[in-house]
Short mmCIF file of C-alpha atoms and ligand atoms in Angstrom, two decimals:
data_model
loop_
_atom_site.label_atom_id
_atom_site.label_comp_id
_atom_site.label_asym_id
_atom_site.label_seq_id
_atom_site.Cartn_x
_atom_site.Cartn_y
_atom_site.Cartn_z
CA UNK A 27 0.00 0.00 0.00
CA UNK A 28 2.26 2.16 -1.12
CA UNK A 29 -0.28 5.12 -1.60
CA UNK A 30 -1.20 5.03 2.23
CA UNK A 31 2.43 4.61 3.41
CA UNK A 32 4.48 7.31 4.75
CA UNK A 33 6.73 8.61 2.28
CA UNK A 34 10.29 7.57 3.40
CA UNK A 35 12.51 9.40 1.09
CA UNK A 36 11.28 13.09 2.48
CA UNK A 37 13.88 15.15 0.58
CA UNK A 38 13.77 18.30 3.22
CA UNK A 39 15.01 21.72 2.01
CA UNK A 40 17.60 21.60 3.85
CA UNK A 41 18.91 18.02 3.04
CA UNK A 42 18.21 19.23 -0.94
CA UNK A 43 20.62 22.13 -0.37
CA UNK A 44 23.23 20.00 1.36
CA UNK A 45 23.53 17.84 -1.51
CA UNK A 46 23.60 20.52 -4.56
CA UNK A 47 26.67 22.63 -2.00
CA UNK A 48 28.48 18.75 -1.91
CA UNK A 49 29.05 19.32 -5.89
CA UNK A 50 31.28 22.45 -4.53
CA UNK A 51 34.35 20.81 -2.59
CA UNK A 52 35.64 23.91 -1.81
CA UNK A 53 32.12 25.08 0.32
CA UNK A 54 32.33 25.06 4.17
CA UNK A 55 28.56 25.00 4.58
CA UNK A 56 28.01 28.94 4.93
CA UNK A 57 25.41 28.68 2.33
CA UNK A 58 23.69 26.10 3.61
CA UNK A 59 24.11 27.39 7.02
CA UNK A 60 22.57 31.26 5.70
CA UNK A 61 19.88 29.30 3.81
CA UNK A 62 18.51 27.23 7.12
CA UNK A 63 18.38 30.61 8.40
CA UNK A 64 16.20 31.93 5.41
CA UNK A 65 14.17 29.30 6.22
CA UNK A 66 13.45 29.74 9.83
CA UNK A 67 12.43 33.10 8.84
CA UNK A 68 9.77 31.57 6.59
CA UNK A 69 8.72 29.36 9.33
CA UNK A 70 7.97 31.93 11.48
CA UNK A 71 6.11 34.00 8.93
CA UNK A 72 4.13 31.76 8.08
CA UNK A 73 2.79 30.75 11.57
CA UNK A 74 2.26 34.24 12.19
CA UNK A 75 0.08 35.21 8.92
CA UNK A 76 -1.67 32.26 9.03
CA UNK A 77 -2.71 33.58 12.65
CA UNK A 78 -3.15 37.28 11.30
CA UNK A 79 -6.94 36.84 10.79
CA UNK A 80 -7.41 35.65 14.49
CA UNK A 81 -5.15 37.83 15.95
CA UNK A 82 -6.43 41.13 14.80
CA UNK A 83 -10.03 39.87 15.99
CA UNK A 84 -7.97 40.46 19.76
CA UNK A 85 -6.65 43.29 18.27
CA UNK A 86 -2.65 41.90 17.88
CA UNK A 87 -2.10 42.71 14.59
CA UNK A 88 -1.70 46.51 14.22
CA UNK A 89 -3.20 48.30 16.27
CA UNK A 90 -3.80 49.71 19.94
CA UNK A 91 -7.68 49.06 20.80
CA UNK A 92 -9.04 52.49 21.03
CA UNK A 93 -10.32 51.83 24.47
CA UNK A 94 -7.50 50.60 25.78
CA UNK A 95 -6.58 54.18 27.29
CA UNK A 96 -8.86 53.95 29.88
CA UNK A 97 -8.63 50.23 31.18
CA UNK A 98 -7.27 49.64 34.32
CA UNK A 99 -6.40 46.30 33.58
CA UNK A 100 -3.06 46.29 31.70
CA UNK A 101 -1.40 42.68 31.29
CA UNK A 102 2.43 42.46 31.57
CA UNK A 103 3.53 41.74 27.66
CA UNK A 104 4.64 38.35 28.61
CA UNK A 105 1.71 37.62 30.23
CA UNK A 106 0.09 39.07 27.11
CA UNK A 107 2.36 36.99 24.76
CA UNK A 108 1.38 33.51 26.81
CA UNK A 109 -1.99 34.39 26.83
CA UNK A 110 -2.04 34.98 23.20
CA UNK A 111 -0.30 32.00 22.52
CA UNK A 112 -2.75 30.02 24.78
CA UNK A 113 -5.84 31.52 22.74
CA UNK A 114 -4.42 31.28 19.54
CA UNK A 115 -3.98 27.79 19.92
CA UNK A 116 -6.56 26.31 21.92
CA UNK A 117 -9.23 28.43 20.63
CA UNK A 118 -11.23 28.00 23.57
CA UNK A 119 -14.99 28.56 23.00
CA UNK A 120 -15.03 29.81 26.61
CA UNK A 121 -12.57 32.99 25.80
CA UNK A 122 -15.53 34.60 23.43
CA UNK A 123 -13.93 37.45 21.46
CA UNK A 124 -14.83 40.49 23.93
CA UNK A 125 -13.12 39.12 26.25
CA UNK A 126 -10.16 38.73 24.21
CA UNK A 127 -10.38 42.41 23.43
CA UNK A 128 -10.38 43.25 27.01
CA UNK A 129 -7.29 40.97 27.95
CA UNK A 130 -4.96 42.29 25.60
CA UNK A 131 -5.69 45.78 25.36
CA UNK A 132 -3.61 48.56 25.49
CA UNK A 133 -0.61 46.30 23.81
CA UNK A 134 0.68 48.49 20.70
CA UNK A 135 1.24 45.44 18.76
CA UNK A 136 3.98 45.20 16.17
CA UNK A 137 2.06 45.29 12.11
CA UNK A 138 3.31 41.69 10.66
CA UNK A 139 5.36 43.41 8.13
CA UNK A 140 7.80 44.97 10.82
CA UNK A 141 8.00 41.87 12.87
CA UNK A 142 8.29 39.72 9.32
CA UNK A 143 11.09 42.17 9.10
CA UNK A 144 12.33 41.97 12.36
CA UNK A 145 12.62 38.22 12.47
CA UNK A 146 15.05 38.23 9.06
CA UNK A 147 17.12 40.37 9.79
CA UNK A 148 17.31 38.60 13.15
CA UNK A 149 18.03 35.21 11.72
CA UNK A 150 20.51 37.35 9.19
CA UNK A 151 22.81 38.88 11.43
CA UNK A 152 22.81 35.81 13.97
CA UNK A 153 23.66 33.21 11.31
CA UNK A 154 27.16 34.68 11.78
CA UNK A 155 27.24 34.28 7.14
CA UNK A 156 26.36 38.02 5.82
CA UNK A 157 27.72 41.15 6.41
CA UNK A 158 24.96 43.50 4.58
CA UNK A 159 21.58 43.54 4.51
CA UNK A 160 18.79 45.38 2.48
CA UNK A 161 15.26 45.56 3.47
CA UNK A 162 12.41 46.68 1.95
CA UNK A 163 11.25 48.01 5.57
CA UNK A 164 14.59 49.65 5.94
CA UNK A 165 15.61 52.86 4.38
CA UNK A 166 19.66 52.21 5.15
CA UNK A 167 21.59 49.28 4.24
CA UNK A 168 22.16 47.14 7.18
CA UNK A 169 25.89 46.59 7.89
CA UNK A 170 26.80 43.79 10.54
CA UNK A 171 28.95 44.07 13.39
CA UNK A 172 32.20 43.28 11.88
CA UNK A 173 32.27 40.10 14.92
CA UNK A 174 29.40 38.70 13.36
CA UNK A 175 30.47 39.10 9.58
CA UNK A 176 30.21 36.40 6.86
CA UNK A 177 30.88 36.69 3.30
CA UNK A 178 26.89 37.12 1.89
CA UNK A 179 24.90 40.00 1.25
CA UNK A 180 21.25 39.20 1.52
CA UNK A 181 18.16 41.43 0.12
CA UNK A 182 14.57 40.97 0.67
CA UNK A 183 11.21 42.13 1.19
CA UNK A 184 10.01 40.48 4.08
CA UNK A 185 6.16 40.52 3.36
CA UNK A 186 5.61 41.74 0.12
CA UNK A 187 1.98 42.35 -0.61
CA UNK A 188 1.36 42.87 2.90
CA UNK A 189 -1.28 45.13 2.26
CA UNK A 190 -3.30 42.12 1.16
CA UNK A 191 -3.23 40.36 4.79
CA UNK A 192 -6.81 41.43 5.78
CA UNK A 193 -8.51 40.15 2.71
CA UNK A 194 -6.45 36.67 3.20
CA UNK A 195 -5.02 37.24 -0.31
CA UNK A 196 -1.48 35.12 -0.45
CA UNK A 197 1.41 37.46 -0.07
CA UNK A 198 5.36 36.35 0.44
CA UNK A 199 8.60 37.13 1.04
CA UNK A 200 10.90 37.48 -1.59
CA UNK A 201 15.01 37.16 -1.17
CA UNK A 202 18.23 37.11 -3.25
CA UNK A 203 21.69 36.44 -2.59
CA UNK A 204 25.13 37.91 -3.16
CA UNK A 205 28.47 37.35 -2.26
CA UNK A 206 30.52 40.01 -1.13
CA UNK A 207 33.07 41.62 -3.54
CA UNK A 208 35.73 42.18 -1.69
CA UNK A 209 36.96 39.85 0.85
CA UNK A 210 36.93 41.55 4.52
CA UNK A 211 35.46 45.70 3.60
CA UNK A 212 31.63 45.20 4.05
CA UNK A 213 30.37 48.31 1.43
CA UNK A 214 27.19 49.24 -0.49
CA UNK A 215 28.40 48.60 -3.74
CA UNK A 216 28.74 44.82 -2.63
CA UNK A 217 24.70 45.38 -2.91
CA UNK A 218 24.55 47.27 -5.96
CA UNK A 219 25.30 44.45 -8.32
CA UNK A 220 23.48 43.38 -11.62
CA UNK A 221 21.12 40.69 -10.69
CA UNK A 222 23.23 37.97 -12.85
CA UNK A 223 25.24 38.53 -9.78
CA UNK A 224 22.81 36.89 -7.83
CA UNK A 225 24.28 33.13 -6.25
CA UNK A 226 20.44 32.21 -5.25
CA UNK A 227 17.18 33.58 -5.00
CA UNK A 228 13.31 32.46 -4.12
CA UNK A 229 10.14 33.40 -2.69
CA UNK A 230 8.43 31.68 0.20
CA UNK A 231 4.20 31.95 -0.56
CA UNK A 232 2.09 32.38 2.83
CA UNK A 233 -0.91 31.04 0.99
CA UNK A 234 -3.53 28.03 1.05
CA UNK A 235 -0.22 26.20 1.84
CA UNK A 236 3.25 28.08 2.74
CA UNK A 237 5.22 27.19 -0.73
CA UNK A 238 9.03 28.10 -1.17
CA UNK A 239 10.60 28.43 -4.06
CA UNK A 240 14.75 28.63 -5.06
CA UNK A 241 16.93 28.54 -7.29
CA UNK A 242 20.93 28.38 -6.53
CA UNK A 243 22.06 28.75 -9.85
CA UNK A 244 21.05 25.06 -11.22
CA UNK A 245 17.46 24.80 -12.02
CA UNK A 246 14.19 25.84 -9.71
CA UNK A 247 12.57 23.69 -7.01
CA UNK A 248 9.70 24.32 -4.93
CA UNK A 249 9.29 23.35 -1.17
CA UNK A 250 6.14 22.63 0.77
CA UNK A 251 5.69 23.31 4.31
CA UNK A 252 4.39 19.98 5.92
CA UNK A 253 3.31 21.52 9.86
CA UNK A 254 3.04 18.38 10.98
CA UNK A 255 7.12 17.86 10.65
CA UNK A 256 8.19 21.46 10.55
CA UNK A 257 10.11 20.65 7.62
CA UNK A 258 9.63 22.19 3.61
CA UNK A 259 9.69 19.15 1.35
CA UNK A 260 10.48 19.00 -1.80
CA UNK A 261 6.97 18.76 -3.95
CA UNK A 262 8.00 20.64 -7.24
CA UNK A 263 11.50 19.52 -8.35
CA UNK A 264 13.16 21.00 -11.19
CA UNK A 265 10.21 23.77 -12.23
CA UNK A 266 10.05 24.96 -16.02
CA UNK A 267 7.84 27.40 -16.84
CA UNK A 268 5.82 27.02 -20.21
CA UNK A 269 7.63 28.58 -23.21
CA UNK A 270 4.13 30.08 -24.25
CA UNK A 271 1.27 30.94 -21.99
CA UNK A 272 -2.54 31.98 -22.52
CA UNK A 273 -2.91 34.25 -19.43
CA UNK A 274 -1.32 37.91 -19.26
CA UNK A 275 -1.40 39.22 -15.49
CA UNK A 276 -1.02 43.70 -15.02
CA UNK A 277 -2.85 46.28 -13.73
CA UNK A 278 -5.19 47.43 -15.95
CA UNK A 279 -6.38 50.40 -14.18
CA UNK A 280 -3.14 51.95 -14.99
CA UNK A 281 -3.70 51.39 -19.12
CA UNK A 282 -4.43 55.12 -19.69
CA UNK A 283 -0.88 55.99 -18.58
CA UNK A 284 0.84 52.67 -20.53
CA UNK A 285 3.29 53.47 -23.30
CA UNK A 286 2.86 52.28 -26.70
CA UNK A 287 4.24 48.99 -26.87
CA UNK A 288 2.75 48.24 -23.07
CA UNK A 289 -0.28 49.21 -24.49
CA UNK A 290 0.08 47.44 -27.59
CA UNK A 291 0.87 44.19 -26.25
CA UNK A 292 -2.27 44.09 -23.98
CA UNK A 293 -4.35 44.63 -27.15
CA UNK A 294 -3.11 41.67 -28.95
CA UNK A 295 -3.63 39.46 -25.68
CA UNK A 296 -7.25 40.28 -25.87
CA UNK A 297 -8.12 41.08 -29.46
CA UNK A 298 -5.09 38.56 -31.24
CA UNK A 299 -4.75 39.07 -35.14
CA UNK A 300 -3.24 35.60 -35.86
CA UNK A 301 -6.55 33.74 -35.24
CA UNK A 302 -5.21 32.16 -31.93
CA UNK A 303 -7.56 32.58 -28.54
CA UNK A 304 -7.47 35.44 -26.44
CA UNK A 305 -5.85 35.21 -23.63
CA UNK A 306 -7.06 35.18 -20.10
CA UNK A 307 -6.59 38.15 -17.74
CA UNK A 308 -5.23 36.99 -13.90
CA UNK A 309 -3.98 39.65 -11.53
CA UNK A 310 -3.80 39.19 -8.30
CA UNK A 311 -2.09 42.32 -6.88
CA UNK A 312 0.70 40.22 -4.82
CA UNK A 313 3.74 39.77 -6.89
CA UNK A 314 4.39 36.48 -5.19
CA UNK A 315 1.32 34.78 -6.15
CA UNK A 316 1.32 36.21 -9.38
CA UNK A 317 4.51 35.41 -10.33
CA UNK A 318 4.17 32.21 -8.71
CA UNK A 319 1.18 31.33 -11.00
CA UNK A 320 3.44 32.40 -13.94
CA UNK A 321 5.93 30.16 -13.09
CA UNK A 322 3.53 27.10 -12.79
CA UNK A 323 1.03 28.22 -15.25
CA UNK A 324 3.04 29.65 -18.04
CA UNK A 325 2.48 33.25 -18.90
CA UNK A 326 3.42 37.39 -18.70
CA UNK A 327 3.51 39.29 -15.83
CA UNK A 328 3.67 42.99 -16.47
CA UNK A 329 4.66 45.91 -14.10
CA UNK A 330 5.51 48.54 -16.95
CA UNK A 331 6.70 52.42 -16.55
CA UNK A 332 3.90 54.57 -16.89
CA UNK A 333 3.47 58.59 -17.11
CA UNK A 334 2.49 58.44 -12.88
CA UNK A 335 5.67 56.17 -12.08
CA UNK A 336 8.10 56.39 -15.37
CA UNK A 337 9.89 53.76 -13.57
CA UNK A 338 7.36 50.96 -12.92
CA UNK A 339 6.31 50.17 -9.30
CA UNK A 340 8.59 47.17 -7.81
CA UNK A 341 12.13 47.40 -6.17
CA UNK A 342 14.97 46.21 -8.82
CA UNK A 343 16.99 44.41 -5.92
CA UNK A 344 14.32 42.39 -3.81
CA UNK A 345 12.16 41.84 -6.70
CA UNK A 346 12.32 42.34 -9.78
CA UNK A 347 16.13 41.02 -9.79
CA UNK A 348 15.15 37.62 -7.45
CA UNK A 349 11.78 37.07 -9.63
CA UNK A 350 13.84 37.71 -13.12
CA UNK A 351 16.55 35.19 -11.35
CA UNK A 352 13.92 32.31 -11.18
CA UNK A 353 12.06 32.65 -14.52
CA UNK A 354 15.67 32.83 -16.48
CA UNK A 355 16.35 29.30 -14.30
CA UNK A 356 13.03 28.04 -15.10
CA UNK A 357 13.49 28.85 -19.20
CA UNK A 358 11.57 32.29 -19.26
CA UNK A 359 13.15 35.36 -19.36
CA UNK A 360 12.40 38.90 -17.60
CA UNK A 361 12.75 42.30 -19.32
CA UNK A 362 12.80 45.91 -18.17
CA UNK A 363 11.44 47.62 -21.21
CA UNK A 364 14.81 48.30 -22.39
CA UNK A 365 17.47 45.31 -21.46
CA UNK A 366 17.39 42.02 -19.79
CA UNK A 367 16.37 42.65 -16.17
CA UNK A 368 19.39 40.80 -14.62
CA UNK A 369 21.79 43.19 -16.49
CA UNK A 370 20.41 46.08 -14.82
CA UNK A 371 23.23 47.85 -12.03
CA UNK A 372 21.17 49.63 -9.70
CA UNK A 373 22.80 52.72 -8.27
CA UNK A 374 20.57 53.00 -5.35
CA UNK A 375 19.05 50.02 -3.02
CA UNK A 376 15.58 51.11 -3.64
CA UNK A 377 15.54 51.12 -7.08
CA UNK A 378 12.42 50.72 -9.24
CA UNK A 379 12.27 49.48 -12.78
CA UNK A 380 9.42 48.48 -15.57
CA UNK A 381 9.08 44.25 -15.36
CA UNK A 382 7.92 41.93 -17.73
CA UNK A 383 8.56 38.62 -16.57
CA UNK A 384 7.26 35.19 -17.79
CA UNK A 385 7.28 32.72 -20.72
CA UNK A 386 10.06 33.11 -23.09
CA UNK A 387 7.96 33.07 -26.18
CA UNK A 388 5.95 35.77 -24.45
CA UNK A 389 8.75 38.13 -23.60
CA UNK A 390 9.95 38.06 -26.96
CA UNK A 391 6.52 39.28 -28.58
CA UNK A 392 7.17 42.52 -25.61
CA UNK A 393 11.26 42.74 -26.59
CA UNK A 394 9.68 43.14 -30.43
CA UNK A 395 7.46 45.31 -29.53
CA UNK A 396 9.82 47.89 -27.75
CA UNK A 397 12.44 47.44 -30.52
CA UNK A 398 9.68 47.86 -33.09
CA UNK A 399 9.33 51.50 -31.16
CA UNK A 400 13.20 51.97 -31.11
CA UNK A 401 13.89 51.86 -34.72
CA UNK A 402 10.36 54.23 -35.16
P1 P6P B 24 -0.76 47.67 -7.93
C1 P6P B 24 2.09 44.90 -3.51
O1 P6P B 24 1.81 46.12 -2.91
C2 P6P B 24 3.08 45.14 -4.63
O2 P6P B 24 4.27 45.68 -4.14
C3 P6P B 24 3.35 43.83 -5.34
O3 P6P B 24 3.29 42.73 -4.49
C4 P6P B 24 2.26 43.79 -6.40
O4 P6P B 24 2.65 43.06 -7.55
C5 P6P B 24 2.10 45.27 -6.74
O5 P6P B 24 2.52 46.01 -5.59
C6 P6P B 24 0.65 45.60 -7.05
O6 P6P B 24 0.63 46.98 -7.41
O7 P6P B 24 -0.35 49.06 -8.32
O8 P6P B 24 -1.24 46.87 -9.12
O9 P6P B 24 -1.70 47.58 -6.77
#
């Protein structure tokens, strides 16, 4: 009965990454060390999204209840913490939700996004392996203590799409991975590489299930997290997206502002001249799940320059160069309008450019478009 069995052969994350570093002689484990690290991170996250919608019903998630000013009764944050922790997980009908409200007032609870944020750079800085950080919650580079300095520079947006938490809309965080230039000086410039720089990058998903995906240079695999063991297991080896797709994922309430090609791509998705289908229209607003859908699905996702923002909207070094990253591992390609995304050199860490991202077939019809325009 195989079917019913237990699978024996759990390839963990973590053992997966062990064995691709063995091909390297040369690596001491640092990677894999800065990687179990990433992970924890994502493991934290996760729980704590996945309790977002509870929490903020006794008012944990953002926000000091408004009549907390006046309540005498104002529980030590430990004692807040436990109790939290008790609630949250034994859901006791016998705690009804006023009386949640009344026990942990007055806390000024941290939003997730600054304790997502918190927790990395946490897990960063004590994995003793990095010696800069850059955060999308952070408007300075983080440089470590030189006594816990290691040789990676890791940047990421901790929970992007976190505006999406109170709908329940999936949102992620997104990371990439450098290595420093120059042996022992820690400096921004070791941050301000192209994204072909890049050693790794992924995403972890806080969705229906908490999904991470990576690439280290040699292919894409995707992770699930299994609760039960604590452990991501490996449940998508070796992803390649489709080299044509029949969905198209942007924001169309910004086509008045599009450019020409931007605007002439979009047309032929839904009105196509060569007799094939239209295609379908998917947007979810959370750059994770979308791109994560291209990936899987096949596809273009879109985040062009318009007149409002003649750069586009997302970050160049904790998204647009980690999500390029993947789909170039996976056999698409990304493309800024202009050049191959992962050839951009960003002079500043918050950095936006145009994206379009996705199946290879479909980024070409976009790179012919814009060259069309060049030559006009
Ligand atoms: P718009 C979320 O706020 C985000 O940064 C990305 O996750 C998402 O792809 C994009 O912005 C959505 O932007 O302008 O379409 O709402």
């Amino acid at each position: 009965h195989e079917a019913d069995a237990f699978r024996t052969d759990l390839m963990t994350i973590t053992r997966f990454v062990l064995n691709e570093q063995s091909k390297y002689p040369e690596s001491r484990g640092d990677f894999s060390i800065l990687l179990s690290n990433i992970v924890l991170g994502c493991k934290f996250v996760c729980s704590a999204v996945n309790k977002a919608g509870l929490a903020k019903l006794i008012g944990l998630a953002g926000e000091t209840n408004v009549q907390a000013k006046n309540d005498p009764f104002q529980p030590e944050p430990a004692l807040t913490n436990y109790l939290t922790s008790l609630i949250l997980h034994i859901h006791s009908p016998f705690i009804s939700s006023h009386r949640c409200l009344f026990l942990f007032q007055g806390e000024e609870q941290k939003k997730l996004d600054v304790l997502s944020n918190e927790v990395f750079v946490k897990a960063m800085v004590s994995s003793g392996r990095t010696c800069i950080l850059v955060s999308e919650e952070d408007e300075e580079a983080i440089i470590v203590e030189p006594s816990k300095r290691g040789k990676y520079c890791v940047v990421f947006d901790p929970l992007d799409g976190s505006s999406n938490i109170d709908c329940g809309v999936s949102i992620g965080t997104i990371f990439g991975i450098y290595m420093i230039k120059d042996g022992d000086e820690a400096r921004l410039e070791d941050v301000l590489q192209p994204g072909k720089n890049m050693l790794a990058a992924g995403y972890c998903m806080y969705g229906s299930s908490c999904t991470l995906v990576l690439s280290t240079g040699s292919g894409v695999n995707g992770f699930t997290l299994d609760p039960s063991l604590g452990e991501f297991i490996l449940t998508h080896p070796d992803i390649k997206i489709p080299k044509k797709g029949k969905i198209y994922s942007v924001n169309e309430g910004n086509a008045k502002n599009w450019d020409g090609p931007t605007a002439k791509f979009v047309e032929k998705c839904k009105f196509p001249t060569d007799g094939s289908p239209a295609k379908s229209l998917r947007y979810i607003g959370s750059m994770v799940a979308d791109v994560h859908r291209t990936l899987l699905y096949g596809g273009v996702f879109l985040y062009p320059a318009d007149k409002k923002s003649p750069n586009g909207k997302l970050r160049v070094l904790y998204e647009v160069f980690p999500m390029s990253f993947l789909m170039e591992q996976a056999g698409g390609q990304s493309f800024t309008g202009k050049e191959r995304a992962l050839d951009l050199v960003p002079k500043k860490i918050h950095e936006r450019s145009p994206i379009f991202l996705g199946s290879y077939d479909d980024v070409e019809e976009i790179k012919a478009l814009y060259a069309a325009e060049e030559k006009a």
